[in-house]
Short mmCIF file of C-alpha atoms in Angstrom, two decimals:
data_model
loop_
_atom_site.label_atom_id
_atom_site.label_comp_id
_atom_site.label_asym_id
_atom_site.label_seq_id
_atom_site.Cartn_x
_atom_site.Cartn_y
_atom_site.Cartn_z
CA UNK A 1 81.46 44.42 120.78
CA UNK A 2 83.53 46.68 122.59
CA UNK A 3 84.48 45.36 125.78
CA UNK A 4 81.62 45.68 128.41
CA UNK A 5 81.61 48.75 130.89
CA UNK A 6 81.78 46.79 133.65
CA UNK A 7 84.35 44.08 132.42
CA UNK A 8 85.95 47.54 130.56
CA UNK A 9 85.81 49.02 133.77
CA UNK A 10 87.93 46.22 136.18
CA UNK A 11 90.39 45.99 133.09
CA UNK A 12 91.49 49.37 133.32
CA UNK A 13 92.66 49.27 136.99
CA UNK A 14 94.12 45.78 136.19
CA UNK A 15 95.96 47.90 133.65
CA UNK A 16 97.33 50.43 136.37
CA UNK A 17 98.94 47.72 138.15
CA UNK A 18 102.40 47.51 138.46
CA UNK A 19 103.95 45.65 135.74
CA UNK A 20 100.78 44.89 134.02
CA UNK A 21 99.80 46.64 130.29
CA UNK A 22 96.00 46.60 129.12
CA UNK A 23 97.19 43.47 127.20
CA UNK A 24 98.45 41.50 130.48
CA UNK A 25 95.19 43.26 132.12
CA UNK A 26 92.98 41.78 129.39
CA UNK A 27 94.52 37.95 130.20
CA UNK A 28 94.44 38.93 134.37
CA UNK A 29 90.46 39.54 133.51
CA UNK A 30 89.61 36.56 131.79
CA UNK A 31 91.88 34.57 134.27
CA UNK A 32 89.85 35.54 137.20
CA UNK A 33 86.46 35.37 135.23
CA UNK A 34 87.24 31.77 134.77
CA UNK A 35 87.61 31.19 138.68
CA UNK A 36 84.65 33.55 140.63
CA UNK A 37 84.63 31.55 144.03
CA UNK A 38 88.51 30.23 143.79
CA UNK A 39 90.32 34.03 143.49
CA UNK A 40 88.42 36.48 142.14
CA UNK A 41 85.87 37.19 145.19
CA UNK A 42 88.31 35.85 147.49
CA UNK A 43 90.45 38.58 145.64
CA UNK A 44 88.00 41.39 146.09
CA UNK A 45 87.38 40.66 149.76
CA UNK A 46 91.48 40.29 150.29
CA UNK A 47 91.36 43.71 149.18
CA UNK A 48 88.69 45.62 151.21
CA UNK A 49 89.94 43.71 154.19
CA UNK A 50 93.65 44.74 153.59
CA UNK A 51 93.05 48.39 152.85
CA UNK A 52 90.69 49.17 156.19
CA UNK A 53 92.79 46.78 158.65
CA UNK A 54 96.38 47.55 157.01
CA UNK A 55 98.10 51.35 158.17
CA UNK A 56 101.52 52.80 158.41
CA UNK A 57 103.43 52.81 161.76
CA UNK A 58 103.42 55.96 163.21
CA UNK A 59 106.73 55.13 164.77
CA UNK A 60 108.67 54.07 161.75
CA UNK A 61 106.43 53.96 158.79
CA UNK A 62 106.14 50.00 157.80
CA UNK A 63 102.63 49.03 157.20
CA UNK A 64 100.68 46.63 159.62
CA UNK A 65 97.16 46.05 161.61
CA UNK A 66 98.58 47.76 164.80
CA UNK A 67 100.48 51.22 165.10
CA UNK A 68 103.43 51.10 166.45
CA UNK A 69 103.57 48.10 164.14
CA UNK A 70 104.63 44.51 165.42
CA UNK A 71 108.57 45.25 164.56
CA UNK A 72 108.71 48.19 166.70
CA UNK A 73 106.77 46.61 169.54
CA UNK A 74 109.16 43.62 169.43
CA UNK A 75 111.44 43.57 172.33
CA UNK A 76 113.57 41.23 171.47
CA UNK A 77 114.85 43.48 168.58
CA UNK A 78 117.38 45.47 169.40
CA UNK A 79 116.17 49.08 169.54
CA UNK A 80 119.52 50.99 169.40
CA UNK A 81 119.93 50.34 165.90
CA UNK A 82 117.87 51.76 163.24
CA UNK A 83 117.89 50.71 159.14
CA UNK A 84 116.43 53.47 156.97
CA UNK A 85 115.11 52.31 153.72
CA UNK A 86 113.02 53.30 150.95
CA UNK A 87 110.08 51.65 151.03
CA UNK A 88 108.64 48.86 153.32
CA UNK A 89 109.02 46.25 150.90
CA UNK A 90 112.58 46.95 151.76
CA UNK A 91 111.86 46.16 154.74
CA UNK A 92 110.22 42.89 153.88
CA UNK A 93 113.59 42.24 152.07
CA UNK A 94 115.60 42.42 154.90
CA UNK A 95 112.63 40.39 157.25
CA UNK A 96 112.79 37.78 154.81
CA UNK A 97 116.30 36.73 155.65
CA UNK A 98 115.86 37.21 159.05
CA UNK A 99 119.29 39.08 158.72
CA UNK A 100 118.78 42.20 161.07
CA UNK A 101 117.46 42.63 164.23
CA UNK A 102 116.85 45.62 164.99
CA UNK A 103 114.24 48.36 164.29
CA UNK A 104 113.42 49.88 160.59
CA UNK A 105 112.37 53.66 159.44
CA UNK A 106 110.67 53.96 155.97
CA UNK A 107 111.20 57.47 154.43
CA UNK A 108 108.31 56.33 151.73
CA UNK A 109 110.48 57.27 148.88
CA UNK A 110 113.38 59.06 147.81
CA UNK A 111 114.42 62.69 147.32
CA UNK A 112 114.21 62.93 143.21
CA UNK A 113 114.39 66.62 141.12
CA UNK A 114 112.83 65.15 138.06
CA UNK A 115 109.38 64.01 140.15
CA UNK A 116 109.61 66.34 142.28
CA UNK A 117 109.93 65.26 145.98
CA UNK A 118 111.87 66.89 148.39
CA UNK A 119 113.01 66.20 152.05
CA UNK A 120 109.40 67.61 153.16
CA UNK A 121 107.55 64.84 150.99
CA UNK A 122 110.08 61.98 153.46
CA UNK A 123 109.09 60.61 156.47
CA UNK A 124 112.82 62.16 157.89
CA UNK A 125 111.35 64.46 160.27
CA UNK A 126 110.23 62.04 162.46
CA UNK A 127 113.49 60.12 162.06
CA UNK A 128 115.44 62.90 163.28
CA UNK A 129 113.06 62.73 166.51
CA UNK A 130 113.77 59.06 167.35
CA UNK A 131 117.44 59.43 166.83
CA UNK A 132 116.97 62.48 169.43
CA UNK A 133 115.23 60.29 171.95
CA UNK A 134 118.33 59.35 172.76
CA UNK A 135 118.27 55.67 172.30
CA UNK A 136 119.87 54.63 169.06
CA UNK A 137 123.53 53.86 168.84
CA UNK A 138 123.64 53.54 164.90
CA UNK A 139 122.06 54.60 161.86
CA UNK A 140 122.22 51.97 159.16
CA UNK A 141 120.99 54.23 155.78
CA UNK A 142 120.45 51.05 153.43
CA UNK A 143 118.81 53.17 150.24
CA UNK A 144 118.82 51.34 147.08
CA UNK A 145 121.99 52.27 144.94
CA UNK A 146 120.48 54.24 142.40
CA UNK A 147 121.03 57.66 141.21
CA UNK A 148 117.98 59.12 144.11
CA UNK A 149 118.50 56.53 146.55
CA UNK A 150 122.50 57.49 146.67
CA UNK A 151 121.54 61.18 146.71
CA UNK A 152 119.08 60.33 149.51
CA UNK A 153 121.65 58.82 151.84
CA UNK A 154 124.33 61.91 151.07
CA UNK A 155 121.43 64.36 152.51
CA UNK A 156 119.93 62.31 155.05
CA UNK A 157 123.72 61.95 156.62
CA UNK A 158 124.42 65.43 155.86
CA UNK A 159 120.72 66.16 158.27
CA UNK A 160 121.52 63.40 160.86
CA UNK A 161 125.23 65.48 161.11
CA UNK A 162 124.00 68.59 161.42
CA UNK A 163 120.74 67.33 163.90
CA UNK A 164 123.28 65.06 165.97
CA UNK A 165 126.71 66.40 166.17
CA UNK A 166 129.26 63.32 166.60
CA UNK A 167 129.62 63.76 170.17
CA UNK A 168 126.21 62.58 170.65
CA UNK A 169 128.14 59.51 169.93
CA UNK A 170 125.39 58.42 166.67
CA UNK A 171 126.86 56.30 164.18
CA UNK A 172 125.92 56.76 160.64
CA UNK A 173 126.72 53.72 158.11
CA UNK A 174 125.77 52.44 154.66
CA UNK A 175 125.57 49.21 153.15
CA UNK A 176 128.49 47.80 151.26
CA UNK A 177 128.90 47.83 147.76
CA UNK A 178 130.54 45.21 145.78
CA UNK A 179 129.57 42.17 144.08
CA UNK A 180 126.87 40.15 144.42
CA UNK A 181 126.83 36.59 146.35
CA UNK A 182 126.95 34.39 143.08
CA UNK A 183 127.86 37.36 140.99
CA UNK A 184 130.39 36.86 137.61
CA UNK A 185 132.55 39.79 136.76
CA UNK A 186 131.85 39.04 133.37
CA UNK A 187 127.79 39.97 133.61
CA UNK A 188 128.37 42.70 136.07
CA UNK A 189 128.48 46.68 135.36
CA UNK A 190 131.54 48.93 135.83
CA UNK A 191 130.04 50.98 138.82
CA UNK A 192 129.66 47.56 140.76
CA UNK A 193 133.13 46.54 139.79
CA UNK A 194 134.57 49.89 140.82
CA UNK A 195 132.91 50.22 144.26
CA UNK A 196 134.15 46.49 144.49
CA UNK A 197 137.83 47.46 143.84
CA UNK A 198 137.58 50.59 145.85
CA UNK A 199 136.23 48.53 148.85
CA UNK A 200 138.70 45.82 148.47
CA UNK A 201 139.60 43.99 151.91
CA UNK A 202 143.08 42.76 152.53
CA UNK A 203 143.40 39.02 153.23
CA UNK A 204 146.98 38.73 153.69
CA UNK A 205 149.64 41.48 154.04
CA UNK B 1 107.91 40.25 160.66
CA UNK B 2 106.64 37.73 158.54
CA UNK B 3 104.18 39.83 156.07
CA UNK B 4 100.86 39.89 158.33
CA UNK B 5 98.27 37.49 157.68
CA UNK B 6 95.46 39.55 155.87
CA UNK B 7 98.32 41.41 153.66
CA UNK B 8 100.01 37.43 153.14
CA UNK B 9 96.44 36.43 152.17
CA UNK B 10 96.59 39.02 149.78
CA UNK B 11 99.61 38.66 148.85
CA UNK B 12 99.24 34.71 148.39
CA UNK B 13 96.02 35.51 146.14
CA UNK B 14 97.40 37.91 143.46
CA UNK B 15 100.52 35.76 142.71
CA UNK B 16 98.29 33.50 141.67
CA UNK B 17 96.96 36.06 138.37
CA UNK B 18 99.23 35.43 135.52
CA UNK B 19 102.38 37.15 135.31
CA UNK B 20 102.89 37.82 138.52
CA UNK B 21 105.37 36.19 141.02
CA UNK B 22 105.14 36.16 144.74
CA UNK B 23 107.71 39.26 144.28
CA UNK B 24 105.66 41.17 141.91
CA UNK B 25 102.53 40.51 143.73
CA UNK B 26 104.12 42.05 146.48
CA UNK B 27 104.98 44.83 144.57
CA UNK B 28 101.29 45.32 143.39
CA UNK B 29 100.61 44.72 147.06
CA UNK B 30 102.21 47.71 148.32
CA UNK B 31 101.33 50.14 145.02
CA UNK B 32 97.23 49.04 146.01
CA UNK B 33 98.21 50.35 149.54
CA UNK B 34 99.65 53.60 148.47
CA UNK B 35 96.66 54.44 146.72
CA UNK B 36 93.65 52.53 148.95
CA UNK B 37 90.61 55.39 147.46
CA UNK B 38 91.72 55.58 144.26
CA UNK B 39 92.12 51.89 143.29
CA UNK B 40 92.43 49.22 145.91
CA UNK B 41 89.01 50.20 146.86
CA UNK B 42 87.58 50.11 143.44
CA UNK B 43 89.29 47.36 142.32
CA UNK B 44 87.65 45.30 144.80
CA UNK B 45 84.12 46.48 143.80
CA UNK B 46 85.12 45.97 140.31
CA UNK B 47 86.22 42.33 140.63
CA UNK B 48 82.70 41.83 142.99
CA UNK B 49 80.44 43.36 140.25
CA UNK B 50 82.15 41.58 137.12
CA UNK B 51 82.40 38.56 138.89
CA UNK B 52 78.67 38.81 139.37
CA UNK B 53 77.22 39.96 136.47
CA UNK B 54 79.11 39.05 133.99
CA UNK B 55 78.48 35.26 132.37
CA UNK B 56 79.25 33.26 129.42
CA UNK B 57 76.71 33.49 126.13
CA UNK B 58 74.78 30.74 125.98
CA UNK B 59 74.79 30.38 122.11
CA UNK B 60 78.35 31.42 121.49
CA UNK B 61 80.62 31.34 124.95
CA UNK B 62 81.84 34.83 124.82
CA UNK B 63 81.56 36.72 128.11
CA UNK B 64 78.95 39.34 128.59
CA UNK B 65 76.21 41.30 131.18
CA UNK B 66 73.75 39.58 128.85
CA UNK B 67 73.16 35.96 127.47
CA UNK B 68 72.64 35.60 124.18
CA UNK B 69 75.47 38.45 123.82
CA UNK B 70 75.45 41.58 122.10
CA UNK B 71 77.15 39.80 118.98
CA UNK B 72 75.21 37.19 118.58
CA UNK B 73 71.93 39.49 118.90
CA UNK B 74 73.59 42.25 116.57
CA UNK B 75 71.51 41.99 113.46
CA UNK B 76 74.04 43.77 111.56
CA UNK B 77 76.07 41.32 111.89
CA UNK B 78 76.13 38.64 109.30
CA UNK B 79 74.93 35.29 110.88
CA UNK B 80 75.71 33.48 108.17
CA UNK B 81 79.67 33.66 109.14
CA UNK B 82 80.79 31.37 112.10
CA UNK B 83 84.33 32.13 113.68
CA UNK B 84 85.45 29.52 116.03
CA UNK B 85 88.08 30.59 118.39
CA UNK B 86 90.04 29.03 121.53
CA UNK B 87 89.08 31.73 123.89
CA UNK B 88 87.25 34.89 124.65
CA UNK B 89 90.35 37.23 124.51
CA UNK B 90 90.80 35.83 120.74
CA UNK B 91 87.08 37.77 120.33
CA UNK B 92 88.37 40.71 121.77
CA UNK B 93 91.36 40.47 119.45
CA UNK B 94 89.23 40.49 116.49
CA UNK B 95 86.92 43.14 117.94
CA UNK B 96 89.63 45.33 118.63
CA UNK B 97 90.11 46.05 114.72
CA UNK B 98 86.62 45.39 113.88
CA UNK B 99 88.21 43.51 110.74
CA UNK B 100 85.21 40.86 111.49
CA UNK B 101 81.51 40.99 111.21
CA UNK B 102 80.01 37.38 111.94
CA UNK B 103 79.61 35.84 114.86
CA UNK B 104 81.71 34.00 116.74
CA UNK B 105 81.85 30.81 118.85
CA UNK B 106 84.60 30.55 121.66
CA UNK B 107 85.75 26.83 122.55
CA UNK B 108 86.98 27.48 125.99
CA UNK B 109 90.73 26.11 125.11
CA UNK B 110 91.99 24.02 122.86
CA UNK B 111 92.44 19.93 122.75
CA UNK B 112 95.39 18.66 124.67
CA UNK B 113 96.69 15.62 125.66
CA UNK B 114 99.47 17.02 128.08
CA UNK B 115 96.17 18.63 130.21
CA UNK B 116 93.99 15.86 129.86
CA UNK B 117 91.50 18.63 127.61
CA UNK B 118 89.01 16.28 125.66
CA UNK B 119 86.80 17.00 122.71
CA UNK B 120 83.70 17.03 125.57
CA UNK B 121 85.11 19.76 127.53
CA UNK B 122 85.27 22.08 124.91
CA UNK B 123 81.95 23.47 123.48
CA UNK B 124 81.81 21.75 120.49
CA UNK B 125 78.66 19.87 120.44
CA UNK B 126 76.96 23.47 120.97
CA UNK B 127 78.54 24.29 117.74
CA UNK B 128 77.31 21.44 115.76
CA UNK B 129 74.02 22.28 116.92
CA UNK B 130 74.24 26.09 115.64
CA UNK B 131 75.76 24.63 112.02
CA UNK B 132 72.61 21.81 112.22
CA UNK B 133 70.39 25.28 112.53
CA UNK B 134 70.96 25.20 108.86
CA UNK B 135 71.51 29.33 108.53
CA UNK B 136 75.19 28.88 108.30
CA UNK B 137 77.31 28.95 105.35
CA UNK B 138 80.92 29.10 106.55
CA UNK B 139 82.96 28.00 109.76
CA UNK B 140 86.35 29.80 109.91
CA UNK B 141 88.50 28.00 112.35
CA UNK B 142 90.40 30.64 114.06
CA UNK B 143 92.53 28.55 116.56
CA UNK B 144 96.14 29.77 117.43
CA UNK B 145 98.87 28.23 115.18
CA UNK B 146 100.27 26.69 118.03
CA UNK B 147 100.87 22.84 118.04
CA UNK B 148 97.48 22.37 120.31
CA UNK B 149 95.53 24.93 117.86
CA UNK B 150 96.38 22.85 114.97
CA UNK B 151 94.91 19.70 116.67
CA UNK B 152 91.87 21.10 117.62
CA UNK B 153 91.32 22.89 114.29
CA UNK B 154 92.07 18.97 112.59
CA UNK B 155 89.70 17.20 114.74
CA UNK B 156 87.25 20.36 114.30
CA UNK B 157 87.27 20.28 110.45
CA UNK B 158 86.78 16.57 111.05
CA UNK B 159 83.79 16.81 113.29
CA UNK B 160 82.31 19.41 111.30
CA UNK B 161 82.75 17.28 107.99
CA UNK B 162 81.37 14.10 109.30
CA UNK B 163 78.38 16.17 110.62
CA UNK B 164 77.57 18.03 107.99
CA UNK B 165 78.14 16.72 105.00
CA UNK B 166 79.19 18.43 102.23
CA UNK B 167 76.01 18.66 100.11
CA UNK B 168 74.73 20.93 103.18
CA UNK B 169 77.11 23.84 101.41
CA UNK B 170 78.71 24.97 104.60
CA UNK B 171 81.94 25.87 104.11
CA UNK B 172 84.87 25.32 106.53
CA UNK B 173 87.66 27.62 106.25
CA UNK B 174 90.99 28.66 108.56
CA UNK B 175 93.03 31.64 108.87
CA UNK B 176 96.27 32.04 106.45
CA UNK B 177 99.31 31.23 107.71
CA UNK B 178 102.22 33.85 106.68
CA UNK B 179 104.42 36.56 107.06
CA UNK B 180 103.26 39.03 109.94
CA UNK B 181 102.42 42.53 108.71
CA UNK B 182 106.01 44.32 109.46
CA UNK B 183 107.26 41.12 109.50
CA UNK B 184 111.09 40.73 108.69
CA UNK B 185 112.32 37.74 107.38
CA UNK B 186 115.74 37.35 109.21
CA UNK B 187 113.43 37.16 112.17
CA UNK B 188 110.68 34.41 111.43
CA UNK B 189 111.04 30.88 112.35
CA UNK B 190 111.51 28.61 110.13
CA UNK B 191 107.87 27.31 110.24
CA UNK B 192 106.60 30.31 109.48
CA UNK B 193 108.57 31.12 106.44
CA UNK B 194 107.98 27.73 105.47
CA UNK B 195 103.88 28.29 105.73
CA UNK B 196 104.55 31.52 104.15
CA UNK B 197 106.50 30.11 100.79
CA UNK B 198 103.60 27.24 100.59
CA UNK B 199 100.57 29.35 100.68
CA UNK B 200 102.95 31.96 97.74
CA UNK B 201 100.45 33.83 95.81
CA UNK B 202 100.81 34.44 91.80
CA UNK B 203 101.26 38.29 91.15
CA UNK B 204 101.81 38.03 88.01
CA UNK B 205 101.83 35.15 84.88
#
């Protein structure tokens, strides 16, 4: 027997998963075969309810039931302060903590030469539109710090610069680098050790 | 934001599949929502169709549309060869290389004390009844080599023996224990190098 077309069939989106292989697939399969009514129709429902109910903001991107999404919408946020990341579970990152209170923009990616996505293929446009609404005091540009996501924030500053001159009074900032919370010198790479040096605060003087 | 409640739901439900975290399952999460026609969509009719028509065999406990399976109805298989494995992705392990032509009986897991698996919630006694059909000449226990497998593939032999005599000719056989194909030495465990020395084969005398 060669697996069965159906069963063949679920595997091979299993297998397109994130982090699963067609083995990992394979074991997801007979995992949920074993447990119909406990996950895997619960599972199947989850999903068609998700992906009609579930869209992007139209304000800032993040995904939820209502556009603007509930972030946005929240006035207790404040609104003159806008993190940009690169995806929205970046923004479920930072929500987890509950260490930022203010609003989000999701550019959906980064810029990146070898896959070929440019500033057109980013949600910047319409970030350049709610900085010119006139509202936001600071631009937080919290890309992850890779290769593309440090590239990203160079050009998105360089656009916000050129789009918002600096007597419009905009801030532009980027997270810190250094070491981790926890972190041993001993385990960590040279670029993290670097920034850390170069970004060394002075206790005492 | 907390994570909305039907995306939580979601959410909640695939970090329950093996091998994925609440974080990876978020992950998958967000990949399913980037690509809602091309495979959240079908992945929930997928896991809806398999989950409804696919069912265990009734002789032989391997998963298919159709009960007895297509092995145990393919009459060019030899029926006279039983292979007894722990679970159905053990079939599709030997299937995969078509290195096998019997049949095969799946025991749904293996013996263990730790889980509280007995001999009665495996599907032994529907074994015995196949070998008591009389067209049967060998059992190959197939079990993993894990501590559990070798239990199971003990009490097994035992069952089998006290059942069927061994005037009745069937034969019970299990797997070789050894080397791995590519194997290196340097890299085996000590139990395995030890299995492999004890089952040594005579080239030459």
């Amino acid at each position: 027997m060669k697996e069965l077309n159906d069963l063949d069939n679920l595997i091979r989106l299993l297998s397109k998963l994130p982090g699963l292989g067609s083995r990992s697939a394979r074991r997801v399969a007979l995992h949920l075969l074993k447990s119909r009514e406990g996950l895997m129709l619960p599972l199947a429902r989850a999903l068609e309810q998700v992906a009609e109910t579930v869209k992007p903001c139209e304000v800032c991107g993040n995904l939820d039931t209502v556009s603007p999404c509930a972030i946005c919408t929240d006035t207790k946020r404040d609104g003159s302060l806008i993190c940009v990341v690169e995806e929205v579970g970046d923004v479920w990152a930072l929500e987890r903590g509950s260490i930022f209170r203010g609003l989000y923009h999701v550019l959906g990616g980064t810029l990146s030469a070898m896959d070929g996505v440019g500033p057109d293929d980013l949600n910047i446009s319409a970030l350049l539109r709610r900085v010119g609404q006139g509202s936001v005091a600071e631009i937080i540009i919290a890309t992850n710090a890779t290769l593309d996501g440090q590239t990203t924030a160079h050009y998105l500053a360089d656009r916000l610069r050129q789009h918002h001159p600096n007597d419009t009074g905009v801030k532009i900032s980027r997270l810190a680098y250094g070491i981790p919370v926890g972190g041993e010198l001993d385990y960590l790479d040279e670029g993290t050790l670097s920034a850390a040096l170069k970004s060394r605060r002075i206790v005492m003087s």
